[in-house]
mmCIF file of C-alpha atoms in Angstrom:
data_model
loop_
_atom_site.group_PDB
_atom_site.id
_atom_site.type_symbol
_atom_site.label_atom_id
_atom_site.label_comp_id
_atom_site.label_asym_id
_atom_site.label_seq_id
_atom_site.Cartn_x
_atom_site.Cartn_y
_atom_site.Cartn_z
ATOM 1 C CA UNK A 1 75.627 101.603 186.694
ATOM 2 C CA UNK A 2 79.516 101.892 186.667
ATOM 3 C CA UNK A 3 80.814 98.970 189.470
ATOM 4 C CA UNK A 4 83.816 97.918 189.765
ATOM 5 C CA UNK A 5 83.793 94.254 189.783
ATOM 6 C CA UNK A 6 86.678 93.396 192.145
ATOM 7 C CA UNK A 7 85.638 96.186 195.185
ATOM 8 C CA UNK A 8 81.820 94.787 194.686
ATOM 9 C CA UNK A 9 83.327 91.108 195.432
ATOM 10 C CA UNK A 10 85.545 92.430 198.150
ATOM 11 C CA UNK A 11 82.607 94.315 199.705
ATOM 12 C CA UNK A 12 80.466 90.807 199.294
ATOM 13 C CA UNK A 13 83.606 89.035 201.224
ATOM 14 C CA UNK A 14 83.920 91.168 203.786
ATOM 15 C CA UNK A 15 80.195 91.472 204.281
ATOM 16 C CA UNK A 16 79.887 87.428 204.397
ATOM 17 C CA UNK A 17 82.981 87.211 206.759
ATOM 18 C CA UNK A 18 81.045 89.437 209.294
ATOM 19 C CA UNK A 19 78.490 87.437 209.406
ATOM 20 C CA UNK A 20 80.710 84.576 210.834
ATOM 21 C CA UNK A 21 82.577 86.657 213.184
ATOM 22 C CA UNK A 22 79.663 88.947 214.370
ATOM 23 C CA UNK A 23 81.437 92.271 213.837
ATOM 24 C CA UNK A 24 81.200 94.542 210.450
ATOM 25 C CA UNK A 25 83.200 97.673 209.981
ATOM 26 C CA UNK A 26 80.009 99.860 210.165
ATOM 27 C CA UNK A 27 79.243 98.650 214.036
ATOM 28 C CA UNK A 28 76.109 96.857 212.823
ATOM 29 C CA UNK A 29 74.492 94.699 215.426
ATOM 30 C CA UNK A 30 75.262 90.931 214.856
ATOM 31 C CA UNK A 31 71.551 90.226 214.868
ATOM 32 C CA UNK A 32 71.259 92.029 211.617
ATOM 33 C CA UNK A 33 74.085 90.606 210.155
ATOM 34 C CA UNK A 34 72.650 87.981 207.952
ATOM 35 C CA UNK A 35 74.793 85.443 205.423
ATOM 36 C CA UNK A 36 73.602 86.053 201.497
ATOM 37 C CA UNK A 37 72.953 82.686 200.325
ATOM 38 C CA UNK A 38 72.015 81.735 196.664
ATOM 39 C CA UNK A 39 73.497 82.372 193.176
ATOM 40 C CA UNK A 40 71.951 85.605 192.080
ATOM 41 C CA UNK A 41 72.914 89.066 193.278
ATOM 42 C CA UNK A 42 72.236 92.549 191.680
ATOM 43 C CA UNK A 43 73.342 95.899 192.158
ATOM 44 C CA UNK A 44 70.677 98.667 192.589
ATOM 45 C CA UNK A 45 70.893 102.150 192.308
ATOM 46 C CA UNK A 46 68.491 103.688 195.715
ATOM 47 C CA UNK A 47 67.977 107.025 196.498
ATOM 48 C CA UNK A 48 66.428 107.435 199.989
ATOM 49 C CA UNK A 49 63.686 109.904 200.321
ATOM 50 C CA UNK A 50 60.496 110.219 201.334
ATOM 51 C CA UNK A 51 57.317 112.259 199.398
ATOM 52 C CA UNK A 52 54.685 114.591 200.998
ATOM 53 C CA UNK A 53 51.597 116.209 199.455
ATOM 54 C CA UNK A 54 50.666 119.012 200.829
ATOM 55 C CA UNK A 55 47.931 122.105 199.801
ATOM 56 C CA UNK A 56 48.934 125.684 199.263
ATOM 57 C CA UNK A 57 46.849 128.591 198.837
ATOM 58 C CA UNK A 58 47.543 130.761 196.013
ATOM 59 C CA UNK A 59 47.367 134.470 196.195
ATOM 60 C CA UNK A 60 44.099 134.317 194.435
ATOM 61 C CA UNK A 61 42.926 132.223 197.164
ATOM 62 C CA UNK A 62 42.877 128.842 194.831
ATOM 63 C CA UNK A 63 44.129 125.479 196.563
ATOM 64 C CA UNK A 64 47.098 123.745 194.723
ATOM 65 C CA UNK A 65 48.739 120.660 195.531
ATOM 66 C CA UNK A 66 52.139 120.158 195.574
ATOM 67 C CA UNK A 67 54.624 117.497 195.899
ATOM 68 C CA UNK A 68 57.427 117.773 198.447
ATOM 69 C CA UNK A 69 60.574 115.959 198.702
ATOM 70 C CA UNK A 70 62.749 115.092 201.488
ATOM 71 C CA UNK A 71 66.029 113.714 200.399
ATOM 72 C CA UNK A 72 68.504 112.135 203.280
ATOM 73 C CA UNK A 73 72.207 111.973 202.830
ATOM 74 C CA UNK A 74 73.739 108.729 204.018
ATOM 75 C CA UNK A 75 72.411 106.277 206.024
ATOM 76 C CA UNK A 76 74.236 104.359 208.527
ATOM 77 C CA UNK A 77 72.967 102.037 212.170
ATOM 78 C CA UNK A 78 76.157 103.776 213.704
ATOM 79 C CA UNK A 79 75.035 104.761 217.688
#
């Protein structure tokens, strides 16, 4: 992953400050703002979505299994 170290640090500092003030830039409820502690932090790429298996009938009448992927856009807890 290509992550700018300074941007990551700035984001981390903003979040840590939000845990102290109870207000973050996304409007997250303060009860869900938990300060990070420790020395090891990792960046992870995640694509949010859900899988669904369905059975489909072919023209010949045979049953085939298909997997559908539902992808979601950005997620935010704004109300």
